[in-house]
mmCIF file of C-alpha atoms in Angstrom:
data_model
loop_
_atom_site.group_PDB
_atom_site.id
_atom_site.type_symbol
_atom_site.label_atom_id
_atom_site.label_comp_id
_atom_site.label_asym_id
_atom_site.label_seq_id
_atom_site.Cartn_x
_atom_site.Cartn_y
_atom_site.Cartn_z
ATOM 1 C CA UNK E 1 -31.495 -22.674 6.147
ATOM 2 C CA UNK E 2 -28.490 -20.868 4.724
ATOM 3 C CA UNK E 3 -25.149 -22.439 5.749
ATOM 4 C CA UNK E 4 -24.036 -19.350 7.715
ATOM 5 C CA UNK E 5 -27.381 -18.141 9.005
ATOM 6 C CA UNK E 6 -26.878 -16.189 12.235
ATOM 7 C CA UNK E 7 -23.087 -16.282 11.996
ATOM 8 C CA UNK E 8 -20.644 -13.378 12.107
ATOM 9 C CA UNK E 9 -17.583 -13.357 9.875
ATOM 10 C CA UNK E 10 -14.530 -11.097 10.073
ATOM 11 C CA UNK E 11 -12.526 -10.867 6.853
ATOM 12 C CA UNK E 12 -9.253 -8.971 6.692
ATOM 13 C CA UNK E 13 -8.246 -7.290 3.465
ATOM 14 C CA UNK E 14 -11.866 -7.406 2.334
ATOM 15 C CA UNK E 15 -12.167 -4.240 0.256
ATOM 16 C CA UNK E 16 -10.970 -5.840 -2.987
ATOM 17 C CA UNK E 17 -10.150 -9.098 -4.725
ATOM 18 C CA UNK E 18 -10.483 -12.376 -2.859
ATOM 19 C CA UNK E 19 -11.510 -10.674 0.376
ATOM 20 C CA UNK E 20 -14.330 -8.690 -1.223
ATOM 21 C CA UNK E 21 -15.656 -11.702 -3.119
ATOM 22 C CA UNK E 22 -15.568 -13.754 0.080
ATOM 23 C CA UNK E 23 -17.404 -11.071 2.034
ATOM 24 C CA UNK E 24 -20.237 -10.923 -0.501
ATOM 25 C CA UNK E 25 -20.524 -14.722 -0.701
ATOM 26 C CA UNK E 26 -20.597 -15.055 3.081
ATOM 27 C CA UNK E 27 -23.486 -12.612 3.157
ATOM 28 C CA UNK E 28 -25.348 -14.640 0.526
ATOM 29 C CA UNK E 29 -24.854 -17.624 2.824
ATOM 30 C CA UNK E 30 -26.549 -15.738 5.678
ATOM 31 C CA UNK E 31 -23.663 -14.185 7.620
ATOM 32 C CA UNK E 32 -23.199 -10.673 8.921
ATOM 33 C CA UNK E 33 -19.745 -9.444 7.956
ATOM 34 C CA UNK E 34 -17.030 -7.167 9.289
ATOM 35 C CA UNK E 35 -15.119 -5.837 6.274
ATOM 36 C CA UNK E 36 -11.573 -4.879 7.207
ATOM 37 C CA UNK E 37 -9.615 -2.495 5.001
ATOM 38 C CA UNK E 38 -6.291 -0.711 5.241
ATOM 39 C CA UNK E 39 -6.572 2.270 2.875
ATOM 40 C CA UNK E 40 -9.356 1.518 0.341
ATOM 41 C CA UNK E 41 -12.220 3.082 2.285
ATOM 42 C CA UNK E 42 -14.442 3.737 -0.731
ATOM 43 C CA UNK E 43 -14.004 0.172 -1.987
ATOM 44 C CA UNK E 44 -14.844 -1.204 1.457
ATOM 45 C CA UNK E 45 -18.007 0.925 1.509
ATOM 46 C CA UNK E 46 -19.054 -0.648 -1.800
ATOM 47 C CA UNK E 47 -18.593 -4.129 -0.347
ATOM 48 C CA UNK E 48 -20.698 -3.174 2.675
ATOM 49 C CA UNK E 49 -23.429 -1.901 0.342
ATOM 50 C CA UNK E 50 -23.409 -5.193 -1.588
ATOM 51 C CA UNK E 51 -23.750 -7.145 1.647
ATOM 52 C CA UNK E 52 -26.640 -5.004 2.816
ATOM 53 C CA UNK E 53 -28.361 -5.628 -0.519
ATOM 54 C CA UNK E 54 -28.309 -9.315 0.446
ATOM 55 C CA UNK E 55 -30.296 -8.428 3.568
ATOM 56 C CA UNK E 56 -27.355 -8.897 5.926
ATOM 57 C CA UNK E 57 -25.579 -6.489 8.257
ATOM 58 C CA UNK E 58 -22.054 -5.266 7.599
ATOM 59 C CA UNK E 59 -19.512 -2.781 8.873
ATOM 60 C CA UNK E 60 -16.272 -1.499 7.373
ATOM 61 C CA UNK E 61 -13.398 -1.254 9.857
ATOM 62 C CA UNK E 62 -10.095 0.392 9.023
ATOM 63 C CA UNK E 63 -7.131 -1.379 10.594
ATOM 64 C CA UNK E 64 -3.541 -2.192 9.784
ATOM 65 C CA UNK E 65 -3.525 -5.853 10.755
ATOM 66 C CA UNK E 66 0.249 -5.797 11.211
ATOM 67 C CA UNK E 67 -0.320 -3.501 14.207
ATOM 68 C CA UNK E 68 -1.226 -5.039 17.558
ATOM 69 C CA UNK E 69 -3.477 -2.198 18.727
ATOM 70 C CA UNK E 70 -5.298 -2.094 15.396
ATOM 71 C CA UNK E 71 -5.958 -5.830 15.571
ATOM 72 C CA UNK E 72 -7.351 -5.523 19.084
ATOM 73 C CA UNK E 73 -9.629 -2.662 18.012
ATOM 74 C CA UNK E 74 -10.763 -4.536 14.894
ATOM 75 C CA UNK E 75 -11.844 -7.626 16.812
ATOM 76 C CA UNK E 76 -13.450 -5.648 19.652
ATOM 77 C CA UNK E 77 -15.373 -3.493 17.175
ATOM 78 C CA UNK E 78 -16.688 -6.606 15.436
ATOM 79 C CA UNK E 79 -17.813 -8.267 18.646
ATOM 80 C CA UNK E 80 -19.330 -5.068 20.045
ATOM 81 C CA UNK E 81 -21.274 -4.489 16.830
ATOM 82 C CA UNK E 82 -22.584 -8.021 16.275
ATOM 83 C CA UNK E 83 -22.358 -9.658 19.696
ATOM 84 C CA UNK E 84 -20.267 -12.601 18.554
ATOM 85 C CA UNK E 85 -17.562 -13.732 16.121
ATOM 86 C CA UNK E 86 -17.839 -17.136 14.462
ATOM 87 C CA UNK E 87 -15.412 -17.108 11.529
ATOM 88 C CA UNK E 88 -12.096 -15.369 10.942
ATOM 89 C CA UNK E 89 -10.778 -15.224 7.377
ATOM 90 C CA UNK E 90 -7.183 -13.981 7.548
ATOM 91 C CA UNK E 91 -6.712 -12.701 4.014
ATOM 92 C CA UNK E 92 -4.998 -9.306 4.126
ATOM 93 C CA UNK E 93 -2.201 -8.896 1.592
ATOM 94 C CA UNK E 94 1.222 -8.209 3.094
ATOM 95 C CA UNK E 95 3.567 -6.622 0.570
ATOM 96 C CA UNK E 96 6.858 -8.345 -0.219
ATOM 97 C CA UNK E 97 10.105 -7.856 -2.085
ATOM 98 C CA UNK E 98 10.060 -9.535 -5.497
ATOM 99 C CA UNK E 99 13.668 -10.388 -6.283
ATOM 100 C CA UNK E 100 16.221 -13.232 -6.304
ATOM 101 C CA UNK E 101 17.566 -14.517 -3.010
ATOM 102 C CA UNK E 102 21.091 -13.209 -3.576
ATOM 103 C CA UNK E 103 19.798 -9.704 -4.264
ATOM 104 C CA UNK E 104 17.564 -9.635 -1.195
ATOM 105 C CA UNK E 105 18.486 -8.202 2.172
ATOM 106 C CA UNK E 106 17.529 -9.850 5.430
ATOM 107 C CA UNK E 107 15.405 -6.808 6.249
ATOM 108 C CA UNK E 108 13.389 -7.282 3.052
ATOM 109 C CA UNK E 109 12.933 -10.988 3.698
ATOM 110 C CA UNK E 110 12.075 -10.637 7.370
ATOM 111 C CA UNK E 111 9.654 -7.782 6.715
ATOM 112 C CA UNK E 112 7.393 -10.158 4.792
ATOM 113 C CA UNK E 113 7.883 -13.059 7.183
ATOM 114 C CA UNK E 114 7.280 -10.929 10.267
ATOM 115 C CA UNK E 115 4.333 -9.111 8.730
ATOM 116 C CA UNK E 116 2.609 -12.331 7.638
ATOM 117 C CA UNK E 117 3.124 -14.149 10.897
ATOM 118 C CA UNK E 118 2.531 -11.220 13.250
ATOM 119 C CA UNK E 119 -0.790 -10.617 11.518
ATOM 120 C CA UNK E 120 -1.967 -14.215 11.835
ATOM 121 C CA UNK E 121 -0.618 -14.590 15.366
ATOM 122 C CA UNK E 122 -2.289 -11.456 16.707
ATOM 123 C CA UNK E 123 -5.576 -11.987 14.917
ATOM 124 C CA UNK E 124 -5.898 -15.533 16.195
ATOM 125 C CA UNK E 125 -4.974 -14.636 19.759
ATOM 126 C CA UNK E 126 -7.596 -11.892 19.633
ATOM 127 C CA UNK E 127 -10.463 -13.989 18.256
ATOM 128 C CA UNK E 128 -9.943 -17.283 20.076
ATOM 129 C CA UNK E 129 -11.221 -16.111 23.492
ATOM 130 C CA UNK E 130 -14.487 -14.975 21.897
ATOM 131 C CA UNK E 131 -14.875 -18.206 19.952
ATOM 132 C CA UNK E 132 -14.107 -20.295 23.031
ATOM 133 C CA UNK E 133 -16.654 -18.373 25.101
ATOM 134 C CA UNK E 134 -19.418 -19.034 22.588
ATOM 135 C CA UNK E 135 -18.542 -22.719 22.203
ATOM 136 C CA UNK E 136 -16.494 -22.792 19.004
ATOM 137 C CA UNK E 137 -15.480 -21.079 15.815
ATOM 138 C CA UNK E 138 -13.532 -21.322 12.588
ATOM 139 C CA UNK E 139 -10.228 -19.851 11.484
ATOM 140 C CA UNK E 140 -9.361 -19.832 7.790
ATOM 141 C CA UNK E 141 -6.020 -18.522 6.575
ATOM 142 C CA UNK E 142 -5.285 -17.652 2.958
ATOM 143 C CA UNK E 143 -1.905 -18.952 1.821
ATOM 144 C CA UNK E 144 -0.514 -19.462 -1.685
ATOM 145 C CA UNK E 145 0.545 -22.324 -3.917
ATOM 146 C CA UNK E 146 3.986 -20.718 -3.770
ATOM 147 C CA UNK E 147 4.244 -22.068 -0.222
ATOM 148 C CA UNK E 148 4.796 -25.524 -1.727
ATOM 149 C CA UNK E 149 5.883 -24.873 -5.307
ATOM 150 C CA UNK E 150 8.747 -22.364 -5.598
ATOM 151 C CA UNK E 151 8.845 -19.818 -8.401
ATOM 152 C CA UNK E 152 11.649 -17.365 -9.258
ATOM 153 C CA UNK E 153 11.767 -14.187 -7.162
ATOM 154 C CA UNK E 154 8.993 -15.277 -4.774
ATOM 155 C CA UNK E 155 11.229 -16.550 -1.973
ATOM 156 C CA UNK E 156 10.009 -14.021 0.612
ATOM 157 C CA UNK E 157 6.345 -14.541 -0.227
ATOM 158 C CA UNK E 158 6.536 -18.322 -0.525
ATOM 159 C CA UNK E 159 8.549 -18.754 2.673
ATOM 160 C CA UNK E 160 6.134 -16.576 4.654
ATOM 161 C CA UNK E 161 3.110 -18.446 3.327
ATOM 162 C CA UNK E 162 4.771 -21.783 4.119
ATOM 163 C CA UNK E 163 5.209 -20.602 7.705
ATOM 164 C CA UNK E 164 1.531 -19.615 7.738
ATOM 165 C CA UNK E 165 0.508 -23.102 6.587
ATOM 166 C CA UNK E 166 2.458 -24.763 9.405
ATOM 167 C CA UNK E 167 1.190 -22.229 11.933
ATOM 168 C CA UNK E 168 -2.403 -23.012 10.965
ATOM 169 C CA UNK E 169 -1.859 -26.736 11.431
ATOM 170 C CA UNK E 170 -0.528 -26.119 14.925
ATOM 171 C CA UNK E 171 -3.625 -24.045 15.645
ATOM 172 C CA UNK E 172 -5.812 -26.922 14.479
ATOM 173 C CA UNK E 173 -4.080 -29.278 16.900
ATOM 174 C CA UNK E 174 -4.203 -26.950 19.899
ATOM 175 C CA UNK E 175 -7.629 -25.406 19.384
ATOM 176 C CA UNK E 176 -9.512 -28.560 18.427
ATOM 177 C CA UNK E 177 -10.507 -29.346 22.038
ATOM 178 C CA UNK E 178 -12.101 -25.880 22.159
ATOM 179 C CA UNK E 179 -14.243 -26.766 19.105
ATOM 180 C CA UNK E 180 -12.304 -24.271 16.980
ATOM 181 C CA UNK E 181 -11.169 -25.471 13.562
ATOM 182 C CA UNK E 182 -8.250 -24.010 11.622
ATOM 183 C CA UNK E 183 -7.800 -24.568 7.888
ATOM 184 C CA UNK E 184 -5.797 -23.189 4.960
ATOM 185 C CA UNK E 185 -7.074 -22.174 1.534
ATOM 186 C CA UNK E 186 -4.154 -22.013 -0.900
ATOM 187 C CA UNK E 187 -4.925 -20.273 -4.208
ATOM 188 C CA UNK E 188 -2.957 -20.507 -7.390
ATOM 189 C CA UNK E 189 -2.807 -17.483 -9.658
ATOM 190 C CA UNK E 190 -5.979 -15.402 -9.261
ATOM 191 C CA UNK E 191 -7.098 -12.597 -11.558
ATOM 192 C CA UNK E 192 -7.201 -9.576 -9.239
ATOM 193 C CA UNK E 193 -5.919 -5.992 -9.184
ATOM 194 C CA UNK E 194 -2.653 -7.367 -7.826
ATOM 195 C CA UNK E 195 -2.062 -9.610 -10.862
ATOM 196 C CA UNK E 196 -3.642 -7.683 -13.715
ATOM 197 C CA UNK E 197 -0.310 -6.003 -14.558
ATOM 198 C CA UNK E 198 1.302 -9.337 -15.344
ATOM 199 C CA UNK E 199 1.933 -10.207 -19.015
ATOM 200 C CA UNK E 200 -0.993 -11.699 -20.919
ATOM 201 C CA UNK E 201 1.313 -14.417 -22.245
ATOM 202 C CA UNK E 202 2.096 -15.545 -18.702
ATOM 203 C CA UNK E 203 -1.594 -15.751 -17.839
ATOM 204 C CA UNK E 204 -2.254 -17.824 -20.942
ATOM 205 C CA UNK E 205 0.615 -20.171 -20.117
ATOM 206 C CA UNK E 206 -0.583 -20.635 -16.538
ATOM 207 C CA UNK E 207 -4.153 -21.249 -17.690
ATOM 208 C CA UNK E 208 -3.000 -23.920 -20.106
ATOM 209 C CA UNK E 209 -1.273 -25.755 -17.250
ATOM 210 C CA UNK E 210 -4.623 -26.358 -15.553
ATOM 211 C CA UNK E 211 -7.080 -29.076 -16.608
ATOM 212 C CA UNK E 212 -9.779 -26.381 -16.557
ATOM 213 C CA UNK E 213 -7.774 -24.180 -18.966
ATOM 214 C CA UNK E 214 -8.476 -20.965 -17.118
ATOM 215 C CA UNK E 215 -7.244 -18.903 -14.201
ATOM 216 C CA UNK E 216 -9.149 -18.381 -10.993
ATOM 217 C CA UNK E 217 -11.491 -15.514 -10.349
ATOM 218 C CA UNK E 218 -11.807 -14.193 -6.777
ATOM 219 C CA UNK E 219 -15.207 -15.891 -6.553
ATOM 220 C CA UNK E 220 -13.544 -19.287 -7.061
ATOM 221 C CA UNK E 221 -11.447 -18.785 -3.944
ATOM 222 C CA UNK E 222 -14.422 -17.402 -2.025
ATOM 223 C CA UNK E 223 -16.327 -20.612 -2.734
ATOM 224 C CA UNK E 224 -13.543 -22.690 -1.211
ATOM 225 C CA UNK E 225 -13.509 -20.470 1.879
ATOM 226 C CA UNK E 226 -17.268 -20.860 2.269
ATOM 227 C CA UNK E 227 -16.949 -24.634 2.031
ATOM 228 C CA UNK E 228 -14.747 -24.574 5.143
ATOM 229 C CA UNK E 229 -16.749 -21.906 6.973
ATOM 230 C CA UNK E 230 -20.213 -23.421 6.524
ATOM 231 C CA UNK E 231 -22.013 -24.837 9.534
ATOM 232 C CA UNK E 232 -22.342 -28.230 7.888
ATOM 233 C CA UNK E 233 -18.549 -28.560 7.685
ATOM 234 C CA UNK E 234 -17.588 -29.116 11.302
ATOM 235 C CA UNK E 235 -15.088 -31.985 11.156
ATOM 236 C CA UNK E 236 -12.445 -30.624 8.782
ATOM 237 C CA UNK E 237 -9.482 -29.113 10.558
ATOM 238 C CA UNK E 238 -5.801 -28.825 9.710
ATOM 239 C CA UNK E 239 -6.766 -29.016 6.034
ATOM 240 C CA UNK E 240 -4.558 -27.549 3.299
ATOM 241 C CA UNK E 241 -6.932 -26.882 0.404
ATOM 242 C CA UNK E 242 -5.289 -26.015 -2.927
ATOM 243 C CA UNK E 243 -7.546 -24.018 -5.241
ATOM 244 C CA UNK E 244 -5.571 -23.902 -8.467
ATOM 245 C CA UNK E 245 -7.735 -25.495 -11.143
ATOM 246 C CA UNK E 246 -5.901 -28.799 -10.842
ATOM 247 C CA UNK E 247 -2.518 -27.356 -11.705
ATOM 248 C CA UNK E 248 -0.929 -29.585 -9.070
ATOM 249 C CA UNK E 249 -2.638 -32.992 -9.027
ATOM 250 C CA UNK E 250 -0.076 -34.695 -6.778
#
């Protein structure tokens, strides 16, 4: 049996990059998938088509996951379509100001922090009642290595992701008695549309810092997500899983 046979997965920010790769891999593992997108409708439709080619069901649902009403509609649409919701992958990218601390305004900093945390908070409050009703579920949040290893100009992003990591651990503690696990996947640098503009020299330097001597592809992160979502992995909760090619071996 496939490790997600009969399961339903909701993935936010699933039209491109890590989210799209995760959606396709979940389908290969036997899941039906709700593909959330914000503005990339055509890209989301392509992901749905790929999932259907795997013999699984999929829907594309537009929603701004920073918005409370959109989150409620997204979760209700998923449950109404598939009858259940087993796995939430909170992956949607929240834009952030890229600048030094002393050049950043509080509004710029708090916009990222509030957007990241409001998204996770609302999504989890929306899905937990459904998971509890059906006897359990899995929540997987996508953080960043910058949550633990600072890098210049990433203070807003890294601080928000660090808050997300701690939030997820609190979820693991509180939701465990409901048979709901909560884990973090923390990628290093991943080759996606969001990073392709970065200098080639930087990519080469970062690759050389890893024992594997390469950067991650979205599929590498998707594999880590599947490892936590699979039915045979039922005892891991509160886990912080770095997926960075061994860049940080501490």
